[in-house]
Coordinates of C-alpha atoms in Angstrom, one line a residue:
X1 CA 0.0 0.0 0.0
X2 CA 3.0 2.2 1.1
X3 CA 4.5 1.9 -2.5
X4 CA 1.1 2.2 -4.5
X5 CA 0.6 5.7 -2.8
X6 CA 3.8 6.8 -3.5
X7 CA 3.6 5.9 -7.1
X8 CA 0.3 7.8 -6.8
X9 CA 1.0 11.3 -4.8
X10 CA 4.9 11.1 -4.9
X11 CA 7.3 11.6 -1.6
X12 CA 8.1 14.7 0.3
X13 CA 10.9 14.8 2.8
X14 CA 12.0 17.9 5.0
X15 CA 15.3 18.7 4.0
X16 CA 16.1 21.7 5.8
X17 CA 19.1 21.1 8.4
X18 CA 18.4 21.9 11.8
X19 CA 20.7 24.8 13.7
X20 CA 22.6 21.5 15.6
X21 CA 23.2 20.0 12.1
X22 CA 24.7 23.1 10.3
X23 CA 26.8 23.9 13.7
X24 CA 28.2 20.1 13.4
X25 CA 28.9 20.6 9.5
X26 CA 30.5 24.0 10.2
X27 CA 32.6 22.6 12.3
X28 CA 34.4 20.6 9.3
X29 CA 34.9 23.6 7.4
X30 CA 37.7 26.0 7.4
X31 CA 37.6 28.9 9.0
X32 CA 38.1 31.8 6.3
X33 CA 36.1 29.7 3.7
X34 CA 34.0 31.8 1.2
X35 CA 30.1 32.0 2.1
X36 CA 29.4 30.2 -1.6
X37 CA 31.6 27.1 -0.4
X38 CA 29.8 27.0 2.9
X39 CA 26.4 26.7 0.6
X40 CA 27.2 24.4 -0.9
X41 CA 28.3 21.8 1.2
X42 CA 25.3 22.9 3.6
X43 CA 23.1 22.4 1.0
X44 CA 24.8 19.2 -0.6
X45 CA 24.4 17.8 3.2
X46 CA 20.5 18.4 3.2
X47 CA 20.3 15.0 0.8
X48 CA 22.7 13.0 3.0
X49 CA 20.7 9.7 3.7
X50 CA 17.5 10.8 1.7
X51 CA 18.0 10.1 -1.8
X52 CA 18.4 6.5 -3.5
X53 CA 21.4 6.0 -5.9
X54 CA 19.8 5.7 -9.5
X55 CA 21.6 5.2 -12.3
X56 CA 20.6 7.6 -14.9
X57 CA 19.2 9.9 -12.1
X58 CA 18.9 13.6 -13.4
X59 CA 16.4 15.9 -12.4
X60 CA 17.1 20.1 -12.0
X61 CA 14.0 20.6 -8.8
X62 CA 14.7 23.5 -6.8
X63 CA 14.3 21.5 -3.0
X64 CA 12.6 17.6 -2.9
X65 CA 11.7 16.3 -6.0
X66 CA 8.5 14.1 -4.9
X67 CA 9.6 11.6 -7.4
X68 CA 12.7 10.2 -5.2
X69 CA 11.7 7.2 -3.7
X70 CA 8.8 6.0 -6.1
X71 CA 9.3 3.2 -8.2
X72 CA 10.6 3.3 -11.2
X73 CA 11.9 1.6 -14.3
X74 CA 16.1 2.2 -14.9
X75 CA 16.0 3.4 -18.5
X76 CA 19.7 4.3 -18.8
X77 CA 21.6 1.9 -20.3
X78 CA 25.3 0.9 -18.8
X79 CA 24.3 -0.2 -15.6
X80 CA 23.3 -3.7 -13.9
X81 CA 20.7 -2.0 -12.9
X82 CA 19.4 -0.9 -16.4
X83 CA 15.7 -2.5 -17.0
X84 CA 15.2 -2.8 -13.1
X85 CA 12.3 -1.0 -11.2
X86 CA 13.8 0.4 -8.1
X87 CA 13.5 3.9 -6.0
X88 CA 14.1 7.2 -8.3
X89 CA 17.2 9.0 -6.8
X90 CA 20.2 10.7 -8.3
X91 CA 23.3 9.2 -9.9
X92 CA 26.9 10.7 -8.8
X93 CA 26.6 13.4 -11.5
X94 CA 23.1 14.3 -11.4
X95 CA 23.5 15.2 -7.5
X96 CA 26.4 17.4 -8.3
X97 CA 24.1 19.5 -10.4
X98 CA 21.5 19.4 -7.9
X99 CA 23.6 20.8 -5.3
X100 CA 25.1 23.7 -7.6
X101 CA 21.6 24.4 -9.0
X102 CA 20.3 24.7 -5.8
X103 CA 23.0 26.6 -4.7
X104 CA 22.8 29.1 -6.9
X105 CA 19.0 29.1 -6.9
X106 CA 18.5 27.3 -10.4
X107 CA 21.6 29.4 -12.1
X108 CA 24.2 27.1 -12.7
X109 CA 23.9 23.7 -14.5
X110 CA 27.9 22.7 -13.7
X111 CA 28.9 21.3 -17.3
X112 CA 25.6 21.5 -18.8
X113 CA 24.0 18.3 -16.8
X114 CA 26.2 15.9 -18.8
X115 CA 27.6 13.6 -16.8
X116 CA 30.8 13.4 -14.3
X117 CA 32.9 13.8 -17.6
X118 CA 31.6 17.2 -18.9
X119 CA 31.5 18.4 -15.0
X120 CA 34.9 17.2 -14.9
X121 CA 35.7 19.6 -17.9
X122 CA 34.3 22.6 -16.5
X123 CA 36.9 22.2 -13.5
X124 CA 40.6 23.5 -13.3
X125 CA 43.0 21.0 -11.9
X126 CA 44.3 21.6 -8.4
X127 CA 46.3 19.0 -6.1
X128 CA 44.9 17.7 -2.8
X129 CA 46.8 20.1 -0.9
X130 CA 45.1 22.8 -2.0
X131 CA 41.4 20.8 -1.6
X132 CA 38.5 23.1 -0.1
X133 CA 35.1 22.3 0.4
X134 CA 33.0 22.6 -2.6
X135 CA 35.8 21.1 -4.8
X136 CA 35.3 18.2 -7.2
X137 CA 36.7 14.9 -6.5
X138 CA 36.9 11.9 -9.3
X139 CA 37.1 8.6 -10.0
X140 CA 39.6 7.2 -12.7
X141 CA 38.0 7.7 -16.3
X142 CA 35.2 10.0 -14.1
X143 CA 33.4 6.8 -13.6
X144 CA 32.1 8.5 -10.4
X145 CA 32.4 12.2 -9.0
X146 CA 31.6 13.5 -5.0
X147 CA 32.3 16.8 -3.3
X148 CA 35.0 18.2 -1.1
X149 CA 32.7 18.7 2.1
X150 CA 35.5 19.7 5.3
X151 CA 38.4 17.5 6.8
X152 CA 38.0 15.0 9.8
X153 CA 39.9 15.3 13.7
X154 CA 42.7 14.3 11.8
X155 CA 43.0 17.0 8.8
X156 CA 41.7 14.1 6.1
X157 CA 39.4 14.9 3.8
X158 CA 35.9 14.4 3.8
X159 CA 33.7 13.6 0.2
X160 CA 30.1 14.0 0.1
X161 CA 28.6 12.1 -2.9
X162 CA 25.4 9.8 -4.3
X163 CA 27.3 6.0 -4.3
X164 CA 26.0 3.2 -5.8
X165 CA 27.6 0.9 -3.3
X166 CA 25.6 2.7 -0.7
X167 CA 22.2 3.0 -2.4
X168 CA 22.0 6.8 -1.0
X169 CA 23.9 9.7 -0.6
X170 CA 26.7 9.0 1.8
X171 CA 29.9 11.2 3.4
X172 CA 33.3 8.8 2.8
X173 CA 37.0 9.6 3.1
X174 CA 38.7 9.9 -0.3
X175 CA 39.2 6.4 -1.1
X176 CA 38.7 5.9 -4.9
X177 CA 39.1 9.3 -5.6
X178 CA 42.1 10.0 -7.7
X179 CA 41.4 13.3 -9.6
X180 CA 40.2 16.5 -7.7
X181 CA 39.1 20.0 -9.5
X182 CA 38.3 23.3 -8.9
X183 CA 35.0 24.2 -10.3
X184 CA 34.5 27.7 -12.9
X185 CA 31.4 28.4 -10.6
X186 CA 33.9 29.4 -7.3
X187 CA 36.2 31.4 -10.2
X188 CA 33.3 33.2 -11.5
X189 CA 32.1 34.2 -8.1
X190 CA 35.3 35.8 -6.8
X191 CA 35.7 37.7 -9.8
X192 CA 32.0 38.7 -9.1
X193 CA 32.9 39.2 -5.6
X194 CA 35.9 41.6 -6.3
X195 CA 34.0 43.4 -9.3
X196 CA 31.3 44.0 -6.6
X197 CA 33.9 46.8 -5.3
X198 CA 33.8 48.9 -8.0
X199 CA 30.4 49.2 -9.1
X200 CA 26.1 48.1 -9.6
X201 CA 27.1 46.1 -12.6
X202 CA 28.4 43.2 -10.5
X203 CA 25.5 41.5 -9.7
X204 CA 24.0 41.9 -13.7
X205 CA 27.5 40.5 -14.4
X206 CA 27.2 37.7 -11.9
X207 CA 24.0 36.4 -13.4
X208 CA 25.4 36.6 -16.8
X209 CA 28.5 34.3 -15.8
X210 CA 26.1 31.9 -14.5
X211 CA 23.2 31.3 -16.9
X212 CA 26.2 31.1 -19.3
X213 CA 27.5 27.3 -18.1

């Protein structure tokens, strides 16, 4: 009965993190780290534990999506899964763009919604030294993708992602990860940030930047 009325009305889940939940993720976080990093791991951390892994699982929603967690037929092809009826979710990628479109409250589409690959293109190399929260993190051949979301007791870091082996969206360490990248979305803002200084035509700028990836 549970399943038929969800196929019938769709979910809804509360994702808004409580004061004690955003005071425990800040304390992961550096210090000095820019308000638009602190977004969006606080808003990549609203999905921890709520949304299924599906393979093929794209879908641009501002908040819930009241399709997650209905059944539904795995149309993608690639995947052991393909053909299978299971709980709609999000695939690594497709929660990457869910987190930056929310972010940036349905401006940015990080490489255009196509796949770990092209979102893997529209990053600029950095080494893990240098990792802050918000960066991307990847797979060999970006066969799977997460996000930078703070560093542990120890200093190690901590990825946020949609994993396959854990059916939902879970926080790891960076095992597996062998590529990390710095988005054009944090590059853009700064620039925004600094132009912001010197005149009203920031934020028209800063929308323009944007809509434009």
């Amino acid at each position: 009965y549970q399943e038929l009325f969800m196929a019938l009305t769709g979910s809804y889940q509360d994702i808004d993190l409580s004061p004690e939940e955003i005071q425990e993720i800040i304390k992961k976080l550096p210090t000095d780290l820019s308000e638009e990093r602190k977004q969006v791991v606080l808003t990549a951390y609203q999905l921890l534990g709520k949304v299924n892994y599906f393979w093929g699982g794209k879908n641009l929603v501002l908040g819930w999506d009241s399709r997650w967690g209905t059944p539904m037929e795995v149309t993608a092809a690639g995947s052991s899964s393909s053909g299978t009826v299971r709980p709609f979710g999000l695939d690594c990628s497709g929660f990457v763009d869910w987190v930056f479109y929310n972010q940036s409250g349905g401006q940015y589409i990080i490489g255009h919604g196509g796949g770990a690959s092209a979102q893997h293109n529209y990053c600029t190399p950095i080494s893990w030294n240098n990792a802050k929260p918000g960066d991307l993190v990847f797979y060999p051949g970006d066969s799977h993708v997460g996000i930078v979301c703070g560093f542990d007791s120890s200093g190690n870091i901590l990825i946020i992602h949609c994993a396959s082996s854990s059916d939902n969206v879970v926080v790891t360490g960076k095992i597996g990860f062998t590529m990390i990248g710095r988005s054009r979305y944090f590059t853009e803002c700064e620039l925004c940030s600094q132009q912001s200084r010197y005149g009203k035509g920031a934020s028209v700028l800063h929308g323009r930047h944007l809509q434009g990836h």
